[in-house]
PDB file of C-alpha atoms in Angstrom:
ATOM      1  CA  MET C   1     -31.351 132.185 -74.081  1.00  0.00           C
ATOM      2  CA  ARG C   2     -30.328 129.192 -71.981  1.00  0.00           C
ATOM      3  CA  VAL C   3     -28.672 129.923 -68.603  1.00  0.00           C
ATOM      4  CA  SER C   4     -25.926 127.561 -67.526  1.00  0.00           C
ATOM      5  CA  LYS C   5     -25.933 125.862 -64.125  1.00  0.00           C
ATOM      6  CA  VAL C   6     -22.723 127.658 -63.183  1.00  0.00           C
ATOM      7  CA  ALA C   7     -24.328 131.061 -63.707  1.00  0.00           C
ATOM      8  CA  VAL C   8     -27.315 130.042 -61.572  1.00  0.00           C
ATOM      9  CA  PHE C   9     -24.979 128.922 -58.786  1.00  0.00           C
ATOM     10  CA  LEU C  10     -22.976 132.148 -58.901  1.00  0.00           C
ATOM     11  CA  ARG C  11     -26.145 134.231 -58.817  1.00  0.00           C
ATOM     12  CA  ALA C  12     -27.342 132.310 -55.735  1.00  0.00           C
ATOM     13  CA  CYS C  13     -23.997 132.916 -53.968  1.00  0.00           C
ATOM     14  CA  VAL C  14     -24.194 136.641 -54.646  1.00  0.00           C
ATOM     15  CA  MET C  15     -27.747 136.801 -53.274  1.00  0.00           C
ATOM     16  CA  PHE C  16     -26.699 134.869 -50.131  1.00  0.00           C
ATOM     17  CA  ILE C  17     -23.755 137.192 -49.456  1.00  0.00           C
ATOM     18  CA  ALA C  18     -25.956 140.248 -49.966  1.00  0.00           C
ATOM     19  CA  MET C  19     -28.568 138.943 -47.526  1.00  0.00           C
ATOM     20  CA  MET C  20     -25.922 138.131 -44.879  1.00  0.00           C
ATOM     21  CA  THR C  21     -24.393 141.593 -45.280  1.00  0.00           C
ATOM     22  CA  LEU C  22     -27.786 143.207 -44.793  1.00  0.00           C
ATOM     23  CA  ALA C  23     -28.499 141.076 -41.750  1.00  0.00           C
ATOM     24  CA  CYS C  24     -25.176 142.043 -40.129  1.00  0.00           C
ATOM     25  CA  SER C  25     -25.812 145.696 -40.854  1.00  0.00           C
ATOM     26  CA  LEU C  26     -29.249 145.536 -39.223  1.00  0.00           C
ATOM     27  CA  SER C  27     -27.729 143.749 -36.218  1.00  0.00           C
ATOM     28  CA  ARG C  28     -25.076 146.422 -35.779  1.00  0.00           C
ATOM     29  CA  ALA C  29     -27.688 149.096 -36.126  1.00  0.00           C
ATOM     30  CA  GLU C  30     -29.773 147.542 -33.370  1.00  0.00           C
ATOM     31  CA  GLU C  31     -26.677 147.351 -31.165  1.00  0.00           C
ATOM     32  CA  VAL C  32     -25.845 150.993 -31.843  1.00  0.00           C
ATOM     33  CA  ASN C  33     -29.411 151.979 -31.091  1.00  0.00           C
ATOM     34  CA  ALA C  34     -29.264 150.036 -27.831  1.00  0.00           C
ATOM     35  CA  VAL C  35     -26.066 151.889 -26.819  1.00  0.00           C
ATOM     36  CA  ILE C  36     -27.544 155.222 -27.745  1.00  0.00           C
ATOM     37  CA  LYS C  37     -30.505 154.555 -25.477  1.00  0.00           C
ATOM     38  CA  VAL C  38     -28.230 154.225 -22.401  1.00  0.00           C
ATOM     39  CA  ASP C  39     -28.737 157.270 -20.157  1.00  0.00           C
ATOM     40  CA  ARG C  40     -28.292 158.229 -16.501  1.00  0.00           C
ATOM     41  CA  ASN C  41     -31.374 156.236 -15.567  1.00  0.00           C
ATOM     42  CA  PHE C  42     -29.695 153.065 -16.771  1.00  0.00           C
ATOM     43  CA  ASN C  43     -29.581 150.354 -14.077  1.00  0.00           C
ATOM     44  CA  HIS C  44     -25.825 149.781 -13.837  1.00  0.00           C
ATOM     45  CA  SER C  45     -26.336 146.780 -11.541  1.00  0.00           C
ATOM     46  CA  THR C  46     -27.376 144.735 -14.569  1.00  0.00           C
ATOM     47  CA  THR C  47     -23.761 144.872 -15.790  1.00  0.00           C
ATOM     48  CA  GLY C  48     -22.413 143.122 -12.698  1.00  0.00           C
ATOM     49  CA  PHE C  49     -20.609 146.282 -11.495  1.00  0.00           C
ATOM     50  CA  VAL C  50     -22.697 148.065  -8.881  1.00  0.00           C
ATOM     51  CA  LEU C  51     -22.255 151.830  -8.650  1.00  0.00           C
ATOM     52  CA  ASP C  52     -22.202 152.603  -4.942  1.00  0.00           C
ATOM     53  CA  GLY C  53     -20.360 154.912  -2.596  1.00  0.00           C
ATOM     54  CA  ALA C  54     -18.257 157.551  -4.328  1.00  0.00           C
ATOM     55  CA  HIS C  55     -18.763 155.825  -7.687  1.00  0.00           C
ATOM     56  CA  LYS C  56     -22.292 157.249  -7.828  1.00  0.00           C
ATOM     57  CA  ALA C  57     -20.931 160.751  -8.379  1.00  0.00           C
ATOM     58  CA  VAL C  58     -18.499 159.786 -11.144  1.00  0.00           C
ATOM     59  CA  THR C  59     -19.549 160.897 -14.626  1.00  0.00           C
ATOM     60  CA  CYS C  60     -20.113 158.139 -17.172  1.00  0.00           C
ATOM     61  CA  GLU C  61     -17.463 159.591 -19.489  1.00  0.00           C
ATOM     62  CA  THR C  62     -14.768 159.079 -16.822  1.00  0.00           C
ATOM     63  CA  CYS C  63     -14.873 155.327 -17.376  1.00  0.00           C
ATOM     64  CA  HIS C  64     -16.699 155.108 -20.698  1.00  0.00           C
ATOM     65  CA  ALA C  65     -14.469 157.393 -22.719  1.00  0.00           C
ATOM     66  CA  GLY C  66     -15.538 157.770 -26.336  1.00  0.00           C
ATOM     67  CA  GLY C  67     -18.886 156.117 -25.634  1.00  0.00           C
ATOM     68  CA  VAL C  68     -17.309 152.681 -25.213  1.00  0.00           C
ATOM     69  CA  PHE C  69     -19.470 150.603 -22.886  1.00  0.00           C
ATOM     70  CA  LYS C  70     -18.282 147.081 -23.518  1.00  0.00           C
ATOM     71  CA  GLY C  71     -14.961 145.666 -22.345  1.00  0.00           C
ATOM     72  CA  VAL C  72     -14.367 148.321 -19.667  1.00  0.00           C
ATOM     73  CA  PRO C  73     -12.257 146.742 -16.873  1.00  0.00           C
ATOM     74  CA  THR C  74     -13.841 146.408 -13.437  1.00  0.00           C
ATOM     75  CA  ALA C  75     -10.756 145.885 -11.242  1.00  0.00           C
ATOM     76  CA  CYS C  76     -10.011 148.862  -8.961  1.00  0.00           C
ATOM     77  CA  ALA C  77      -6.380 149.159 -10.021  1.00  0.00           C
ATOM     78  CA  SER C  78      -7.335 149.382 -13.703  1.00  0.00           C
ATOM     79  CA  CYS C  79      -8.898 152.821 -13.064  1.00  0.00           C
ATOM     80  CA  HIS C  80      -7.163 153.834  -9.838  1.00  0.00           C
ATOM     81  CA  ASN C  81      -3.761 153.884 -11.477  1.00  0.00           C
ATOM     82  CA  GLY C  82      -2.826 157.505 -10.869  1.00  0.00           C
ATOM     83  CA  SER C  83      -3.840 158.455 -14.397  1.00  0.00           C
ATOM     84  CA  MET C  84      -7.545 157.814 -14.884  1.00  0.00           C
ATOM     85  CA  ALA C  85      -8.202 158.120 -11.139  1.00  0.00           C
ATOM     86  CA  ALA C  86      -6.211 158.518  -7.938  1.00  0.00           C
ATOM     87  CA  GLY C  87      -4.093 155.439  -7.242  1.00  0.00           C
ATOM     88  CA  LYS C  88      -1.537 154.317  -4.682  1.00  0.00           C
ATOM     89  CA  PRO C  89       0.630 157.185  -3.395  1.00  0.00           C
ATOM     90  CA  GLU C  90       4.393 156.794  -3.318  1.00  0.00           C
ATOM     91  CA  ASP C  91       4.425 156.107   0.418  1.00  0.00           C
ATOM     92  CA  HIS C  92       1.731 153.414   0.196  1.00  0.00           C
ATOM     93  CA  PRO C  93       2.730 150.116   1.864  1.00  0.00           C
ATOM     94  CA  LYS C  94       3.835 147.437  -0.577  1.00  0.00           C
ATOM     95  CA  THR C  95       0.709 145.451  -1.405  1.00  0.00           C
ATOM     96  CA  SER C  96      -0.988 143.585  -4.193  1.00  0.00           C
ATOM     97  CA  SER C  97      -3.432 145.359  -6.509  1.00  0.00           C
ATOM     98  CA  ALA C  98      -6.486 144.053  -4.666  1.00  0.00           C
ATOM     99  CA  CYS C  99      -7.534 147.506  -3.415  1.00  0.00           C
ATOM    100  CA  ALA C 100     -10.912 146.246  -2.181  1.00  0.00           C
ATOM    101  CA  ASP C 101      -9.187 144.111   0.459  1.00  0.00           C
ATOM    102  CA  CYS C 102      -8.606 147.270   2.489  1.00  0.00           C
ATOM    103  CA  HIS C 103     -10.465 150.153   0.828  1.00  0.00           C
ATOM    104  CA  THR C 104     -14.178 150.716   0.253  1.00  0.00           C
ATOM    105  CA  THR C 105     -15.962 152.626  -2.511  1.00  0.00           C
ATOM    106  CA  ARG C 106     -17.241 155.097   0.086  1.00  0.00           C
ATOM    107  CA  VAL C 107     -13.889 156.825   0.663  1.00  0.00           C
ATOM    108  CA  TRP C 108     -10.243 155.830   0.232  1.00  0.00           C
ATOM    109  CA  THR C 109      -9.232 157.059   3.687  1.00  0.00           C
ATOM    110  CA  SER C 110     -11.679 154.697   5.384  1.00  0.00           C
ATOM    111  CA  VAL C 111      -9.425 151.661   5.577  1.00  0.00           C
ATOM    112  CA  HIS C 112      -9.702 148.274   7.218  1.00  0.00           C
ATOM    113  CA  VAL C 113      -6.238 146.829   6.793  1.00  0.00           C
ATOM    114  CA  ASP C 114      -6.088 143.227   5.678  1.00  0.00           C
ATOM    115  CA  HIS C 115      -2.500 142.050   6.083  1.00  0.00           C
ATOM    116  CA  GLY C 116      -3.065 139.309   3.511  1.00  0.00           C
ATOM    117  CA  PRO C 117      -2.217 141.449   0.442  1.00  0.00           C
ATOM    118  CA  ILE C 118       0.822 143.052   2.156  1.00  0.00           C
ATOM    119  CA  THR C 119       3.964 142.128   0.231  1.00  0.00           C
ATOM    120  CA  GLY C 120       6.500 144.286   2.088  1.00  0.00           C
ATOM    121  CA  GLY C 121       7.999 143.777   5.533  1.00  0.00           C
ATOM    122  CA  CYS C 122       6.063 144.919   8.605  1.00  0.00           C
ATOM    123  CA  ILE C 123       8.577 147.675   9.325  1.00  0.00           C
ATOM    124  CA  THR C 124       7.772 149.384   6.004  1.00  0.00           C
ATOM    125  CA  CYS C 125       4.503 150.451   7.608  1.00  0.00           C
ATOM    126  CA  HIS C 126       4.952 149.907  11.348  1.00  0.00           C
ATOM    127  CA  ASP C 127       7.607 152.598  11.730  1.00  0.00           C
ATOM    128  CA  ASN C 128       5.724 154.818  14.225  1.00  0.00           C
ATOM    129  CA  ASN C 129       4.974 157.146  11.334  1.00  0.00           C
ATOM    130  CA  VAL C 130       2.579 155.346   9.010  1.00  0.00           C
ATOM    131  CA  ALA C 131       1.483 152.956  11.768  1.00  0.00           C
ATOM    132  CA  THR C 132       2.433 151.968  15.321  1.00  0.00           C
ATOM    133  CA  GLY C 133       5.893 150.453  15.568  1.00  0.00           C
ATOM    134  CA  LYS C 134       8.413 149.538  18.255  1.00  0.00           C
ATOM    135  CA  ASN C 135       8.027 151.569  21.428  1.00  0.00           C
ATOM    136  CA  LYS C 136      10.925 153.087  23.371  1.00  0.00           C
ATOM    137  CA  THR C 137      11.013 150.248  25.890  1.00  0.00           C
ATOM    138  CA  HIS C 138      11.071 147.516  23.243  1.00  0.00           C
ATOM    139  CA  ILE C 139      13.989 145.142  23.657  1.00  0.00           C
ATOM    140  CA  LYS C 140      16.741 145.450  21.085  1.00  0.00           C
ATOM    141  CA  SER C 141      15.850 143.241  18.126  1.00  0.00           C
ATOM    142  CA  SER C 142      15.833 143.021  14.357  1.00  0.00           C
ATOM    143  CA  ASN C 143      13.108 144.599  12.217  1.00  0.00           C
ATOM    144  CA  LYS C 144      11.509 141.255  11.364  1.00  0.00           C
ATOM    145  CA  CYS C 145       8.350 141.898  13.401  1.00  0.00           C
ATOM    146  CA  ALA C 146       6.631 138.766  12.091  1.00  0.00           C
ATOM    147  CA  ASP C 147       9.220 136.580  13.831  1.00  0.00           C
ATOM    148  CA  CYS C 148       7.468 137.328  17.130  1.00  0.00           C
ATOM    149  CA  HIS C 149       4.231 139.245  16.470  1.00  0.00           C
ATOM    150  CA  GLN C 150       1.018 138.203  14.749  1.00  0.00           C
ATOM    151  CA  THR C 151      -1.092 140.331  12.430  1.00  0.00           C
ATOM    152  CA  SER C 152      -4.141 139.876  14.672  1.00  0.00           C
ATOM    153  CA  SER C 153      -2.531 141.746  17.580  1.00  0.00           C
ATOM    154  CA  TRP C 154       0.845 143.128  18.623  1.00  0.00           C
ATOM    155  CA  THR C 155       0.373 141.828  22.157  1.00  0.00           C
ATOM    156  CA  ILE C 156      -0.039 138.248  20.957  1.00  0.00           C
ATOM    157  CA  ALA C 157       3.583 137.338  20.441  1.00  0.00           C
ATOM    158  CA  LYS C 158       5.645 134.209  20.243  1.00  0.00           C
ATOM    159  CA  PHE C 159       9.095 135.385  21.130  1.00  0.00           C
ATOM    160  CA  ASP C 160      12.009 134.248  19.006  1.00  0.00           C
ATOM    161  CA  HIS C 161      15.180 134.658  21.058  1.00  0.00           C
ATOM    162  CA  ASN C 162      17.311 134.446  17.920  1.00  0.00           C
ATOM    163  CA  GLN C 163      16.126 137.934  16.947  1.00  0.00           C
ATOM    164  CA  THR C 164      17.486 139.746  19.991  1.00  0.00           C
ATOM    165  CA  GLU C 165      21.062 140.815  20.625  1.00  0.00           C
ATOM    166  CA  LEU C 166      20.796 141.669  24.317  1.00  0.00           C
ATOM    167  CA  PRO C 167      21.696 139.414  27.275  1.00  0.00           C
ATOM    168  CA  CYS C 168      18.814 137.549  28.908  1.00  0.00           C
ATOM    169  CA  ALA C 169      18.874 139.582  32.127  1.00  0.00           C
ATOM    170  CA  SER C 170      18.094 142.810  30.255  1.00  0.00           C
ATOM    171  CA  CYS C 171      14.581 141.462  29.695  1.00  0.00           C
ATOM    172  CA  HIS C 172      14.245 138.668  32.237  1.00  0.00           C
ATOM    173  CA  ASP C 173      14.281 141.024  35.207  1.00  0.00           C
ATOM    174  CA  ARG C 174      10.856 140.119  36.687  1.00  0.00           C
ATOM    175  CA  GLN C 175       9.388 143.276  35.117  1.00  0.00           C
ATOM    176  CA  HIS C 176       9.531 142.829  31.359  1.00  0.00           C
ATOM    177  CA  ALA C 177       9.609 139.030  31.620  1.00  0.00           C
ATOM    178  CA  PRO C 178      10.044 136.341  34.321  1.00  0.00           C
ATOM    179  CA  GLY C 179      13.503 136.476  35.874  1.00  0.00           C
ATOM    180  CA  LYS C 180      15.381 134.935  38.769  1.00  0.00           C
ATOM    181  CA  PRO C 181      12.987 134.046  41.610  1.00  0.00           C
ATOM    182  CA  PHE C 182      13.773 135.232  45.118  1.00  0.00           C
ATOM    183  CA  ASN C 183      14.933 131.756  46.139  1.00  0.00           C
ATOM    184  CA  HIS C 184      17.298 131.438  43.166  1.00  0.00           C
ATOM    185  CA  ILE C 185      20.784 130.308  44.145  1.00  0.00           C
ATOM    186  CA  GLN C 186      23.366 133.062  44.277  1.00  0.00           C
ATOM    187  CA  SER C 187      24.751 133.525  40.786  1.00  0.00           C
ATOM    188  CA  GLY C 188      25.696 136.028  38.164  1.00  0.00           C
ATOM    189  CA  ASN C 189      23.319 137.388  35.503  1.00  0.00           C
ATOM    190  CA  ASP C 190      24.686 135.247  32.688  1.00  0.00           C
ATOM    191  CA  CYS C 191      21.422 133.265  32.408  1.00  0.00           C
ATOM    192  CA  GLU C 192      22.401 131.519  29.182  1.00  0.00           C
ATOM    193  CA  SER C 193      25.307 129.781  30.907  1.00  0.00           C
ATOM    194  CA  CYS C 194      22.770 127.431  32.529  1.00  0.00           C
ATOM    195  CA  HIS C 195      19.356 128.004  30.958  1.00  0.00           C
ATOM    196  CA  LYS C 196      18.167 127.183  27.459  1.00  0.00           C
ATOM    197  CA  GLN C 197      15.947 129.316  25.228  1.00  0.00           C
ATOM    198  CA  LEU C 198      13.455 126.440  24.949  1.00  0.00           C
ATOM    199  CA  GLY C 199      12.555 126.755  28.625  1.00  0.00           C
ATOM    200  CA  TRP C 200      13.935 127.881  31.949  1.00  0.00           C
ATOM    201  CA  THR C 201      13.688 124.372  33.379  1.00  0.00           C
ATOM    202  CA  VAL C 202      15.621 122.867  30.481  1.00  0.00           C
ATOM    203  CA  GLY C 203      19.304 123.481  30.966  1.00  0.00           C
ATOM    204  CA  VAL C 204      22.778 122.229  31.687  1.00  0.00           C
ATOM    205  CA  PHE C 205      23.961 123.691  34.936  1.00  0.00           C
ATOM    206  CA  ASP C 206      27.244 125.562  34.816  1.00  0.00           C
ATOM    207  CA  HIS C 207      28.781 126.160  38.238  1.00  0.00           C
ATOM    208  CA  THR C 208      30.958 128.916  36.815  1.00  0.00           C
ATOM    209  CA  GLY C 209      28.317 131.489  37.644  1.00  0.00           C
ATOM    210  CA  ILE C 210      27.882 130.335  41.249  1.00  0.00           C
ATOM    211  CA  VAL C 211      29.498 132.537  43.860  1.00  0.00           C
ATOM    212  CA  ASP C 212      29.035 130.440  47.022  1.00  0.00           C
ATOM    213  CA  ASN C 213      26.406 128.764  49.235  1.00  0.00           C
ATOM    214  CA  CYS C 214      26.405 125.409  47.437  1.00  0.00           C
ATOM    215  CA  VAL C 215      24.185 123.885  50.111  1.00  0.00           C
ATOM    216  CA  SER C 216      21.296 126.152  49.084  1.00  0.00           C
ATOM    217  CA  CYS C 217      20.930 123.807  46.137  1.00  0.00           C
ATOM    218  CA  HIS C 218      22.908 120.723  47.106  1.00  0.00           C
ATOM    219  CA  ASN C 219      20.650 119.865  50.031  1.00  0.00           C
ATOM    220  CA  GLY C 220      19.578 116.400  48.940  1.00  0.00           C
ATOM    221  CA  THR C 221      16.275 117.749  47.544  1.00  0.00           C
ATOM    222  CA  LYS C 222      17.030 120.207  44.771  1.00  0.00           C
ATOM    223  CA  ALA C 223      20.304 118.484  43.950  1.00  0.00           C
ATOM    224  CA  THR C 224      22.631 115.824  45.400  1.00  0.00           C
ATOM    225  CA  GLY C 225      23.816 116.786  48.877  1.00  0.00           C
ATOM    226  CA  LYS C 226      25.908 115.245  51.636  1.00  0.00           C
ATOM    227  CA  SER C 227      25.494 111.467  51.817  1.00  0.00           C
ATOM    228  CA  GLY C 228      24.570 109.651  55.000  1.00  0.00           C
ATOM    229  CA  GLY C 229      28.152 108.522  55.499  1.00  0.00           C
ATOM    230  CA  HIS C 230      29.620 111.968  54.952  1.00  0.00           C
ATOM    231  CA  LEU C 231      32.004 113.014  57.726  1.00  0.00           C
ATOM    232  CA  PRO C 232      30.694 115.731  60.041  1.00  0.00           C
ATOM    233  CA  THR C 233      31.414 119.118  58.461  1.00  0.00           C
ATOM    234  CA  THR C 234      29.957 122.541  58.044  1.00  0.00           C
ATOM    235  CA  ASN C 235      27.732 123.263  55.025  1.00  0.00           C
ATOM    236  CA  ALA C 236      30.439 125.182  53.208  1.00  0.00           C
ATOM    237  CA  CYS C 237      30.765 122.563  50.437  1.00  0.00           C
ATOM    238  CA  GLU C 238      33.015 124.826  48.421  1.00  0.00           C
ATOM    239  CA  ASP C 239      35.705 124.607  51.125  1.00  0.00           C
ATOM    240  CA  CYS C 240      36.566 121.103  49.927  1.00  0.00           C
ATOM    241  CA  HIS C 241      34.668 120.303  46.751  1.00  0.00           C
ATOM    242  CA  VAL C 242      35.374 121.592  43.263  1.00  0.00           C
ATOM    243  CA  PRO C 243      32.217 122.964  41.563  1.00  0.00           C
ATOM    244  CA  THR C 244      32.815 120.972  38.378  1.00  0.00           C
ATOM    245  CA  ALA C 245      32.773 117.575  40.170  1.00  0.00           C
ATOM    246  CA  TRP C 246      31.988 116.325  43.691  1.00  0.00           C
ATOM    247  CA  SER C 247      34.695 113.624  43.542  1.00  0.00           C
ATOM    248  CA  ILE C 248      37.469 116.172  43.152  1.00  0.00           C
ATOM    249  CA  VAL C 249      38.144 117.161  46.763  1.00  0.00           C
ATOM    250  CA  HIS C 250      40.776 119.286  48.406  1.00  0.00           C
ATOM    251  CA  PHE C 251      40.200 118.706  52.079  1.00  0.00           C
ATOM    252  CA  ASP C 252      40.239 121.682  54.392  1.00  0.00           C
ATOM    253  CA  HIS C 253      40.235 120.637  58.060  1.00  0.00           C
ATOM    254  CA  GLN C 254      38.650 123.940  59.068  1.00  0.00           C
ATOM    255  CA  GLY C 255      35.310 122.705  57.762  1.00  0.00           C
ATOM    256  CA  ALA C 256      35.386 119.472  59.795  1.00  0.00           C
ATOM    257  CA  THR C 257      33.179 119.505  62.891  1.00  0.00           C
ATOM    258  CA  GLY C 258      33.766 115.938  64.172  1.00  0.00           C
ATOM    259  CA  SER C 259      36.769 114.501  65.947  1.00  0.00           C
ATOM    260  CA  CYS C 260      39.858 113.492  63.988  1.00  0.00           C
ATOM    261  CA  LEU C 261      39.207 109.845  64.764  1.00  0.00           C
ATOM    262  CA  SER C 262      35.773 110.000  63.096  1.00  0.00           C
ATOM    263  CA  CYS C 263      37.625 110.099  59.790  1.00  0.00           C
ATOM    264  CA  HIS C 264      41.189 109.012  60.544  1.00  0.00           C
ATOM    265  CA  ASP C 265      40.189 105.478  61.519  1.00  0.00           C
ATOM    266  CA  GLY C 266      42.349 103.566  59.065  1.00  0.00           C
ATOM    267  CA  ARG C 267      39.377 102.908  56.788  1.00  0.00           C
ATOM    268  CA  ARG C 268      38.168 106.222  55.464  1.00  0.00           C
ATOM    269  CA  THR C 269      41.604 107.680  55.580  1.00  0.00           C
ATOM    270  CA  THR C 270      44.978 107.093  57.234  1.00  0.00           C
ATOM    271  CA  GLY C 271      44.723 106.450  60.968  1.00  0.00           C
ATOM    272  CA  LYS C 272      46.981 105.161  63.768  1.00  0.00           C
ATOM    273  CA  SER C 273      49.408 102.511  62.550  1.00  0.00           C
ATOM    274  CA  PRO C 274      49.657  99.176  64.416  1.00  0.00           C
ATOM    275  CA  ALA C 275      53.030 100.288  65.780  1.00  0.00           C
ATOM    276  CA  HIS C 276      51.597 103.511  67.156  1.00  0.00           C
ATOM    277  CA  PHE C 277      52.052 103.753  70.887  1.00  0.00           C
ATOM    278  CA  LYS C 278      48.945 103.520  72.961  1.00  0.00           C
ATOM    279  CA  VAL C 279      47.056 106.782  73.304  1.00  0.00           C
ATOM    280  CA  GLY C 280      43.458 107.933  73.532  1.00  0.00           C
ATOM    281  CA  GLY C 281      41.256 108.950  70.590  1.00  0.00           C
ATOM    282  CA  ASP C 282      42.061 112.617  70.854  1.00  0.00           C
ATOM    283  CA  CYS C 283      44.462 112.867  67.937  1.00  0.00           C
TER     284      CYS C 283
END
């Protein structure tokens, strides 16, 4: 009987499929056998996930449920999710899921805090309960710790004056922070009326806070003082001058120490008129 070419081709296809099916079956069998041979002496380091610390005592079935060895996740949070294994407690600071940034496999309570994964505000942890927070003597401020403090150390701070609600003098008292020096001119404690937050030496002076003793500053060195042609007077500048401007003067003769003629000479101010009868200089 003559066999057609089509029949020969079909027979060859069937044989090929049968051989491929057998090959796949043998391959799966070898894989199953390889899995079956895994025991407690298996070198887990060959998988890329080293069993160290507390992981050494965990039974294989805890992670490899149902004998599944491939595709098991290796990220901490995938097991430490509160279901398969202990995860973050409810009062845990807000962080990313990178547990290894702070925790080790030895024990969860042994923690080296890395502030990098922290997603919540500082105060969520630094509340004097979970971790050190503001002490009793801390100046009144907002809870944005990072505005002034660095994660490397609390004592390394760059103070942001915008975050405090208290007047300057409550902190700048020469104890908590630099305050008025002993040779400071007599003034009130409203520091901000003259000084700027950028620096004590940068400011626009406001005489409103000055009580008296102008000459302690207006001595020709610290600030403009009496000119060389100034009439002889005491140093009580405020007797005649207005604090807001030197040129606004209300003359008080009680402060003058020279003779009348030293000023009333017809040039500086009104003196004897040409028709004045002849007298001496003792006005």
